[in-house]
Short mmCIF file of C-alpha atoms in Angstrom, two decimals:
data_model
loop_
_atom_site.label_atom_id
_atom_site.label_comp_id
_atom_site.label_asym_id
_atom_site.label_seq_id
_atom_site.Cartn_x
_atom_site.Cartn_y
_atom_site.Cartn_z
CA MET A 1 197.26 140.17 120.72
CA PRO A 2 194.45 140.30 122.90
CA SER A 3 194.62 138.63 126.73
CA THR A 4 192.83 135.55 127.40
CA SER A 5 189.93 136.49 129.17
CA THR A 6 189.07 139.16 126.00
CA MET A 7 189.38 136.23 123.47
CA GLN A 8 186.63 134.39 125.60
CA ASP A 9 184.56 137.25 125.32
CA VAL A 10 184.73 137.60 121.81
CA LYS A 11 183.87 133.78 121.57
CA SER A 12 180.79 134.21 123.76
CA LEU A 13 180.09 137.25 121.81
CA ILE A 14 180.73 135.69 118.59
CA GLU A 15 178.18 132.80 119.38
CA LEU A 16 175.48 134.82 119.57
CA LEU A 17 175.77 136.65 115.44
CA GLY A 18 174.43 134.00 113.91
CA SER A 19 170.87 134.83 114.97
CA ALA A 20 171.40 138.72 114.94
CA SER A 21 170.02 141.24 112.46
CA GLU A 22 172.76 142.89 110.23
CA GLU A 23 172.71 146.02 111.71
CA GLU A 24 173.08 144.31 115.25
CA VAL A 25 175.86 142.98 113.65
CA ASP A 26 177.75 145.92 112.75
CA ALA A 27 176.57 148.14 116.27
CA PHE A 28 178.68 144.73 117.64
CA LEU A 29 181.52 145.39 115.76
CA LYS A 30 181.50 149.03 116.19
CA SER A 31 181.55 148.31 120.30
CA LEU A 32 184.88 146.25 120.00
CA SER A 33 188.10 147.38 121.61
CA ASP A 34 190.66 148.14 118.53
CA GLU A 35 192.89 145.26 120.44
CA THR A 36 190.04 142.75 120.14
CA LEU A 37 189.01 143.52 116.49
CA GLN A 38 192.63 142.80 115.72
CA ALA A 39 192.19 139.58 117.01
CA LEU A 40 188.99 138.63 115.52
CA PRO A 41 191.56 137.36 111.99
CA TYR A 42 193.21 134.63 113.83
CA LEU A 43 190.27 133.46 116.14
CA PHE A 44 189.87 130.66 113.09
CA GLU A 45 187.57 128.51 115.24
CA PHE A 46 185.15 130.75 114.34
CA TRP A 47 185.86 131.52 111.13
CA ALA A 48 186.81 127.58 109.92
CA LEU A 49 184.19 125.57 108.10
CA PRO A 50 183.02 122.05 110.46
CA HIS A 51 185.64 120.06 108.55
CA GLN A 52 188.27 122.58 109.11
CA LEU A 53 187.93 122.14 113.00
CA GLU A 54 189.96 119.47 115.54
CA PRO A 55 187.76 116.77 116.14
CA ALA A 56 186.70 116.17 120.16
CA GLY A 57 187.83 112.81 121.86
CA ASP A 58 190.70 110.40 122.39
CA TRP A 59 192.50 110.24 119.06
CA SER A 60 196.49 109.83 117.29
CA THR A 61 195.72 110.55 113.65
CA TRP A 62 193.02 113.71 112.40
CA VAL A 63 192.45 112.84 108.95
CA ILE A 64 191.36 115.73 106.40
CA LEU A 65 189.83 114.56 103.25
CA GLY A 66 189.38 117.43 100.78
CA GLY A 67 188.56 118.47 97.04
CA ARG A 68 191.20 121.38 95.69
CA GLY A 69 190.60 124.37 97.54
CA ALA A 70 188.75 122.75 100.29
CA GLY A 71 190.68 124.55 102.97
CA LYS A 72 192.90 121.83 103.95
CA THR A 73 196.14 123.42 103.81
CA ARG A 74 194.60 126.40 105.54
CA ALA A 75 193.37 123.62 108.24
CA GLY A 76 196.97 121.85 109.20
CA ALA A 77 198.05 125.35 109.37
CA GLU A 78 196.17 126.74 112.07
CA TRP A 79 196.00 123.01 113.57
CA VAL A 80 200.00 123.39 114.19
CA ARG A 81 199.47 127.01 115.61
CA SER A 82 196.93 125.90 117.88
CA LYS A 83 198.99 122.76 119.27
CA VAL A 84 202.50 125.39 119.49
CA GLU A 85 200.97 128.56 120.89
CA GLY A 86 200.78 129.41 124.58
CA ALA A 87 198.39 132.29 125.67
CA GLY A 88 201.21 134.72 125.52
CA PRO A 89 203.46 134.77 122.89
CA ALA A 90 206.38 133.46 125.03
CA ASP A 91 204.10 131.09 126.85
CA ALA A 92 204.27 127.45 126.09
CA GLY A 93 201.85 125.66 123.82
CA GLN A 94 200.82 121.71 124.25
CA HIS A 95 203.09 120.63 121.89
CA LYS A 96 206.61 122.12 120.78
CA ARG A 97 208.64 120.09 118.30
CA VAL A 98 206.48 119.16 115.08
CA ALA A 99 207.26 117.62 112.09
CA LEU A 100 205.82 119.20 108.51
CA ILE A 101 205.89 116.46 106.32
CA GLY A 102 205.26 116.90 102.84
CA GLU A 103 206.07 115.67 99.39
CA THR A 104 209.04 116.88 98.71
CA LEU A 105 211.15 119.97 100.71
CA ASP A 106 209.77 122.17 98.22
CA GLN A 107 206.60 121.62 99.06
CA VAL A 108 206.78 122.38 102.60
CA ARG A 109 208.41 125.50 102.12
CA GLU A 110 206.31 126.57 99.48
CA VAL A 111 202.56 125.46 100.75
CA MET A 112 202.94 124.40 104.63
CA VAL A 113 205.23 126.94 105.14
CA PHE A 114 205.46 130.18 103.31
CA GLY A 115 202.30 129.38 101.28
CA ASP A 116 199.14 132.03 101.17
CA SER A 117 197.50 129.18 103.37
CA GLY A 118 200.49 128.60 105.23
CA ILE A 119 201.54 128.75 108.90
CA ILE A 120 203.64 132.32 108.44
CA ALA A 121 201.15 133.75 106.29
CA ASN A 122 198.16 133.02 109.25
CA SER A 123 199.85 133.67 112.25
CA PRO A 124 199.23 136.45 114.49
CA PRO A 125 202.08 139.56 114.18
CA ASP A 126 203.74 138.73 117.82
CA ARG A 127 203.22 135.45 117.08
CA VAL A 128 205.14 134.84 114.03
CA PRO A 129 207.85 131.92 113.45
CA GLU A 130 211.12 132.78 111.64
CA TRP A 131 212.58 130.58 109.68
CA HIS A 132 215.79 129.14 109.50
CA ALA A 133 216.68 127.71 106.14
CA ALA A 134 220.04 126.55 107.50
CA ARG A 135 218.15 123.94 109.40
CA ARG A 136 214.81 124.14 107.47
CA ALA A 137 213.27 124.92 111.07
CA LEU A 138 210.48 126.76 112.24
CA VAL A 139 211.16 128.58 115.10
CA TRP A 140 208.58 130.23 117.49
CA PRO A 141 208.85 133.04 119.94
CA ASN A 142 208.12 130.41 122.82
CA GLY A 143 210.82 128.36 121.42
CA ALA A 144 208.65 125.78 120.02
CA GLU A 145 210.01 124.15 116.29
CA ALA A 146 208.72 122.76 113.24
CA TRP A 147 211.24 121.02 111.18
CA ALA A 148 210.65 120.55 107.31
CA MET A 149 210.69 116.90 106.18
CA SER A 150 210.70 115.30 102.65
CA ALA A 151 208.05 111.89 101.99
CA SER A 152 210.75 111.43 99.46
CA SER A 153 213.60 110.13 102.02
CA PRO A 154 211.68 108.79 104.57
CA GLU A 155 215.52 107.38 105.78
CA HIS A 156 216.21 111.02 107.14
CA LEU A 157 212.84 110.67 109.96
CA ARG A 158 214.99 108.53 111.65
CA GLY A 159 216.51 110.03 114.75
CA PRO A 160 214.50 112.96 114.61
CA GLN A 161 211.47 112.53 117.37
CA PHE A 162 208.32 115.06 117.34
CA ASP A 163 205.14 115.28 119.50
CA CYS A 164 202.68 116.60 116.07
CA VAL A 165 203.02 115.55 112.89
CA TRP A 166 201.17 117.52 109.89
CA ALA A 167 201.53 115.63 106.74
CA ASP A 168 200.20 117.12 103.68
CA GLU A 169 198.64 115.40 100.94
CA LEU A 170 200.01 111.61 101.95
CA GLY A 171 197.73 110.62 99.00
CA LYS A 172 200.42 112.10 96.65
CA TRP A 173 203.93 110.33 98.25
CA LYS A 174 205.77 107.92 96.48
CA LYS A 175 207.20 106.72 99.28
CA ALA A 176 204.00 106.97 101.21
CA ARG A 177 204.18 103.75 103.78
CA ASP A 178 207.78 103.81 104.63
CA THR A 179 207.30 107.55 105.00
CA TRP A 180 204.61 107.12 107.50
CA ASP A 181 206.18 103.85 109.75
CA MET A 182 209.10 106.25 109.91
CA MET A 183 206.83 108.88 111.21
CA GLN A 184 205.09 106.64 113.75
CA PHE A 185 208.56 105.89 115.67
CA ALA A 186 209.24 109.22 115.50
CA LEU A 187 205.97 110.47 117.09
CA ARG A 188 206.75 109.66 120.57
CA LEU A 189 207.56 112.88 122.95
CA GLY A 190 204.81 113.91 125.14
CA GLU A 191 201.95 113.13 126.80
CA ASP A 192 199.42 113.22 124.02
CA PRO A 193 201.86 113.14 120.87
CA ARG A 194 198.82 113.57 117.63
CA ALA A 195 199.14 113.64 113.77
CA LEU A 196 197.02 115.41 111.19
CA VAL A 197 196.89 114.41 107.68
CA THR A 198 195.63 116.42 104.92
CA THR A 199 194.89 115.49 101.54
CA THR A 200 193.39 114.49 98.77
CA PRO A 201 192.17 111.29 99.05
CA ARG A 202 193.35 108.63 97.12
CA ASN A 203 193.38 104.90 96.86
CA ILE A 204 196.49 103.75 98.04
CA GLY A 205 196.91 100.93 100.39
CA ILE A 206 198.42 102.72 103.25
CA LEU A 207 195.17 106.00 103.71
CA LYS A 208 193.06 103.40 103.66
CA GLU A 209 194.67 101.43 106.51
CA ILE A 210 194.84 104.67 108.66
CA LEU A 211 191.48 105.75 107.88
CA GLU A 212 190.49 102.07 108.92
CA ALA A 213 192.61 102.55 112.33
CA ASP A 214 190.50 102.59 115.60
CA ASP A 215 192.29 105.57 116.37
CA THR A 216 191.78 107.54 113.60
CA VAL A 217 188.94 110.29 113.16
CA ALA A 218 188.48 112.00 109.92
CA THR A 219 186.92 115.33 108.81
CA HIS A 220 185.42 115.55 104.91
CA ALA A 221 184.24 118.31 102.73
CA PRO A 222 184.16 118.94 98.78
CA THR A 223 185.67 121.89 97.27
CA GLU A 224 182.53 123.37 97.29
CA ALA A 225 182.09 123.99 100.76
CA ASN A 226 184.99 126.60 100.50
CA ARG A 227 183.09 128.81 97.67
CA ALA A 228 183.58 131.93 99.42
CA ASN A 229 187.36 131.82 99.51
CA LEU A 230 187.96 130.92 95.74
CA ALA A 231 187.22 132.15 92.36
CA PRO A 232 183.81 131.98 91.35
CA SER A 233 185.01 131.65 87.37
CA PHE A 234 187.89 128.64 88.91
CA LEU A 235 184.69 126.71 90.32
CA LYS A 236 182.64 127.59 87.07
CA LYS A 237 185.05 126.18 85.14
CA VAL A 238 186.20 122.95 87.52
CA TYR A 239 183.02 121.45 87.87
CA LEU A 240 181.43 122.26 83.83
CA ASP A 241 184.96 120.06 83.09
CA TYR A 242 185.36 117.84 85.67
CA GLY A 243 181.75 117.45 87.85
CA GLY A 244 180.18 114.06 88.04
CA SER A 245 183.63 112.09 86.44
CA ARG A 246 185.80 109.93 87.75
CA LEU A 247 188.37 112.76 88.73
CA GLY A 248 186.08 115.19 89.51
CA LYS A 249 184.60 112.53 92.37
CA GLN A 250 188.64 112.21 93.50
CA GLU A 251 189.54 116.08 93.44
CA LEU A 252 186.10 117.94 93.79
CA ASP A 253 184.00 116.25 95.83
CA GLY A 254 187.36 114.57 97.58
CA LYS A 255 186.01 111.24 98.04
CA MET A 256 187.78 107.99 97.97
CA ILE A 257 187.61 106.22 94.13
CA GLU A 258 187.63 102.45 94.90
CA ASP A 259 187.98 99.85 92.77
CA VAL A 260 184.97 97.77 91.39
CA GLU A 261 185.45 94.02 92.34
CA GLY A 262 187.39 92.12 89.46
CA ALA A 263 188.25 96.18 87.62
CA LEU A 264 189.70 95.64 84.41
CA TRP A 265 191.67 98.40 84.66
CA PRO A 266 192.54 99.58 88.17
CA ALA A 267 193.19 103.13 89.74
CA HIS A 268 196.55 102.42 90.07
CA VAL A 269 196.23 101.51 86.17
CA LEU A 270 194.34 104.38 85.66
CA ASP A 271 196.44 107.09 87.56
CA GLY A 272 199.51 105.88 86.65
CA LEU A 273 198.43 106.55 82.29
CA GLN A 274 200.85 108.16 81.10
CA LYS A 275 199.77 111.99 79.19
CA ALA A 276 202.24 113.86 77.61
CA ASP A 277 202.77 115.39 74.16
CA VAL A 278 201.97 112.86 71.46
CA PRO A 279 204.74 111.15 68.84
CA GLU A 280 204.65 110.44 65.92
CA MET A 281 202.68 107.33 65.36
CA ASP A 282 203.67 104.53 62.37
CA ARG A 283 199.87 103.79 62.11
CA ILE A 284 196.93 105.02 63.49
CA ILE A 285 193.36 103.68 62.89
CA VAL A 286 189.84 104.82 63.86
CA ALA A 287 187.48 102.25 65.99
CA VAL A 288 183.84 102.29 66.11
CA ASP A 289 180.99 100.79 67.81
CA PRO A 290 178.02 101.81 66.68
CA PRO A 291 174.80 101.84 68.02
CA ALA A 292 171.52 99.76 67.74
CA SER A 293 169.66 102.67 66.79
CA GLY A 294 169.93 107.10 66.14
CA LYS A 295 166.93 107.13 69.29
CA SER A 296 168.33 109.84 71.52
CA THR A 297 168.26 107.54 74.84
CA ALA A 298 170.43 104.99 72.72
CA ASP A 299 173.93 104.18 73.34
CA ALA A 300 176.65 106.06 71.92
CA CYS A 301 178.32 105.69 69.22
CA GLY A 302 181.93 105.03 70.30
CA ILE A 303 184.32 106.67 68.24
CA ILE A 304 188.44 105.70 69.91
CA VAL A 305 190.98 106.88 67.66
CA ALA A 306 194.55 104.67 68.27
CA GLY A 307 198.07 104.93 67.17
CA VAL A 308 201.22 102.49 67.37
CA GLN A 309 204.61 103.48 67.52
CA THR A 310 206.80 99.70 66.28
CA HIS A 311 210.24 101.32 66.79
CA GLY A 312 211.42 98.55 63.67
CA GLY A 313 211.15 95.68 66.39
CA GLY A 314 208.91 93.25 67.35
CA PRO A 315 206.19 92.98 69.34
CA GLU A 316 207.59 93.67 72.51
CA HIS A 317 209.13 97.32 71.41
CA TRP A 318 205.92 98.60 70.26
CA LYS A 319 203.73 101.07 72.17
CA ALA A 320 199.89 102.11 71.74
CA TRP A 321 198.48 105.53 72.20
CA VAL A 322 194.79 106.35 72.71
CA LEU A 323 194.44 109.58 70.65
CA ALA A 324 191.63 110.73 70.95
CA ASP A 325 187.49 109.82 72.23
CA GLU A 326 184.95 111.56 69.21
CA SER A 327 182.39 109.35 70.85
CA VAL A 328 178.52 110.62 69.69
CA ARG A 329 175.14 110.27 71.36
CA GLY A 330 172.06 110.47 70.03
CA ALA A 331 172.87 110.66 66.74
CA SER A 332 171.58 109.36 63.32
CA PRO A 333 173.63 106.85 61.13
CA ALA A 334 173.97 109.41 58.81
CA ALA A 335 175.61 111.76 61.59
CA TRP A 336 177.84 109.43 63.51
CA ALA A 337 179.13 107.91 59.87
CA LYS A 338 179.77 111.68 58.95
CA VAL A 339 182.10 112.13 61.81
CA VAL A 340 184.35 109.36 61.79
CA ALA A 341 185.07 110.15 58.01
CA ASP A 342 185.66 113.92 59.39
CA THR A 343 188.00 112.05 62.03
CA ALA A 344 189.84 109.69 59.54
CA LYS A 345 190.98 112.53 57.61
CA THR A 346 191.73 114.64 60.62
CA TRP A 347 193.75 112.39 61.90
CA GLN A 348 194.83 110.86 58.25
CA ALA A 349 194.06 107.61 59.88
CA ASP A 350 195.08 104.13 57.80
CA ARG A 351 192.01 102.52 58.65
CA VAL A 352 188.46 102.63 59.66
CA VAL A 353 187.90 99.19 62.24
CA ALA A 354 183.74 99.09 62.78
CA GLU A 355 181.92 96.43 64.49
CA VAL A 356 178.95 95.02 62.46
CA ASN A 357 177.18 92.71 65.13
CA GLN A 358 174.30 95.28 64.76
CA GLY A 359 174.17 96.99 61.72
CA GLY A 360 175.90 94.43 59.24
CA ASP A 361 176.36 95.77 55.62
CA MET A 362 174.76 99.16 56.94
CA VAL A 363 177.71 100.18 58.89
CA GLU A 364 179.36 100.19 56.08
CA ALA A 365 177.38 101.88 53.75
CA VAL A 366 176.68 105.07 55.51
CA LEU A 367 180.74 105.47 55.80
CA ARG A 368 180.69 104.66 51.83
CA GLN A 369 178.10 107.66 51.87
CA GLN A 370 180.76 109.53 53.83
CA ALA A 371 184.01 108.50 53.02
CA PRO A 372 183.84 106.54 49.15
CA MET A 373 187.23 106.11 49.52
CA LEU A 374 187.66 105.08 53.10
CA ALA A 375 190.00 101.89 53.76
CA TYR A 376 187.48 99.95 56.21
CA ARG A 377 187.47 96.73 57.73
CA ALA A 378 184.56 94.83 59.61
CA VAL A 379 184.97 93.06 62.65
CA HIS A 380 182.45 90.84 64.36
CA ALA A 381 182.18 90.27 68.14
CA THR A 382 182.25 86.39 68.60
CA ARG A 383 183.07 86.47 72.17
CA GLY A 384 181.63 88.23 75.00
CA LYS A 385 182.98 91.57 75.93
CA THR A 386 185.27 91.12 79.20
CA VAL A 387 186.65 88.32 77.04
CA ARG A 388 187.85 90.63 74.16
CA ALA A 389 188.69 93.12 76.71
CA GLU A 390 191.18 91.35 78.62
CA PRO A 391 194.03 90.91 76.58
CA VAL A 392 194.00 94.64 76.08
CA ALA A 393 193.73 95.54 79.96
CA ALA A 394 196.72 93.35 80.04
CA LEU A 395 198.91 95.52 77.71
CA TYR A 396 197.61 98.55 80.31
CA GLU A 397 199.26 96.54 83.28
CA GLN A 398 201.86 95.77 80.97
CA GLY A 399 202.88 100.01 80.52
CA ARG A 400 202.33 98.92 76.64
CA VAL A 401 199.94 101.83 76.24
CA CYS A 402 199.94 105.61 76.76
CA HIS A 403 196.88 108.06 76.64
CA ALA A 404 196.66 111.54 74.96
CA LYS A 405 194.71 114.11 77.56
CA GLY A 406 191.41 114.94 77.82
CA LEU A 407 189.95 111.03 78.20
CA ARG A 408 188.63 111.04 81.18
CA THR A 409 184.77 110.06 79.50
CA LEU A 410 186.73 107.09 78.04
CA GLU A 411 188.81 106.51 81.23
CA ASP A 412 185.49 106.39 83.93
CA GLN A 413 184.25 104.39 81.66
CA MET A 414 187.23 101.50 81.69
CA ALA A 415 187.26 101.66 85.35
CA GLU A 416 183.75 100.34 85.43
CA MET A 417 185.10 97.42 83.08
CA THR A 418 184.76 94.13 85.57
CA LEU A 419 186.07 90.37 84.96
CA THR A 420 181.80 89.82 85.02
CA GLY A 421 180.77 92.47 82.77
CA PHE A 422 180.03 95.88 82.60
CA ALA A 423 179.21 97.47 86.11
CA GLY A 424 178.37 100.86 84.84
CA LYS A 425 174.67 101.86 83.26
CA GLY A 426 174.00 101.21 80.04
CA SER A 427 176.82 99.71 77.38
CA PRO A 428 180.72 100.55 77.31
CA ASP A 429 180.49 101.62 73.88
CA ARG A 430 183.64 104.08 74.56
CA VAL A 431 185.67 101.14 75.50
CA ASP A 432 183.78 98.32 73.07
CA ALA A 433 185.75 100.73 70.65
CA LEU A 434 188.83 101.06 71.88
CA VAL A 435 189.39 97.40 72.41
CA TRP A 436 188.45 96.80 68.96
CA ALA A 437 191.80 99.64 68.34
CA LEU A 438 194.01 98.15 70.37
CA THR A 439 193.38 94.48 69.09
CA ASP A 440 193.62 95.71 65.38
CA LEU A 441 197.03 97.93 66.40
CA MET A 442 198.54 95.53 68.83
CA ILE A 443 196.97 92.33 69.27
CA ASP A 444 195.97 90.55 65.89
CA PRO A 445 199.35 91.58 64.52
CA ALA A 446 201.52 90.60 67.44
CA ALA A 447 199.45 87.27 67.13
CA SER A 448 200.73 86.98 63.33
CA PHE A 449 203.80 88.77 63.39
CA THR A 450 206.89 86.35 62.63
CA MET A 451 210.58 87.12 63.05
CA PRO A 452 212.63 87.71 60.47
CA ARG A 453 215.05 84.74 59.46
CA ILE A 454 219.09 85.75 60.26
CA LYS A 455 220.75 84.33 56.72
CA ARG A 456 223.51 81.76 58.05
CA LEU A 457 227.14 82.71 56.60
#
């Protein structure tokens, strides 16, 4: 590694490069010594994005909120390096006892320590710390140590003490509050103990409390901010698939997704939905919420496929699955009716349920044109959308509804249904169809269910 004076010279010169021409930059690089050229890749403060640079000021916790691939892990690894390394390989740094806390020990080891953006991969050759597997610790040439700790075992933070903490992906920790509390008691060494949290934002109480604390500073960046270090095909696909969606706002834009006031389906319910391979259903229906017109500017025709497993018992044993969202926008009655008929055939649905407040007999007529033998039931909305949705939302709170994969547009709409109505734009067409589906599968049958009589001996 170069001397301190050499590094200062490089810093001063690099500051001038922003306004230099390509030829001037090339000439400058050729003028540098071999020692200085070797140092350049490790001067992170000059290659870093703004959100990766440590804020100035008197703070205790720095939170980096970012989308996937925004460079959070690299920022964490470089921050730890900046705290434990001194001017020379054997010189003491500002901190010497670090806690590396991840969701699991495997995550700490594979991401924070040995990952491509982790500590070892980004350390200069003369300052690479040594991994002591038995102790689960990194040890630097100057004697500084970093211990791997699991957020799944907060009690393990009792006893050890630290002057520096890097907490990665706190938003995923299952025992986030307990771990954070234990960490606070352990962060008690040195004159200026500090913590860095690197995480994709999630709407959990402890993260919001950390962000609101007076001694917390935060930086933020979306995935796209780090596009120079990401595969173009990755960026194209994730923004095409998730851009603008609720999940995309969290995972790509790095934004905290707050519940709308009075949400019927709060974030913790939607985030906790089981999404796995779909089992065999006892009954499947297709529910339809027809649009008021077939104009391109009209609301979508909500078309939801759902099924139920009764497990051969009473309503308390039933479990529903939302299987598919085939909703279409701007389709003529004949066009959306064909989608409904095709969907019913594909899923071998037992029945099609359609709201007829808008279309009356026309709804059945256009469906019969596509499938004359279709099993069909018309339903009339006699109560408001919220009143109809509340019993269905309760099924979700009870953990009695699962979702297949690929339903994020429906889930985004669900997140905006509140006790006072729909907070989004237009009509909650997909949610309306969902409510009709689960009412037909779960609510109505449960209301009329009678236990079989037990014959007296």
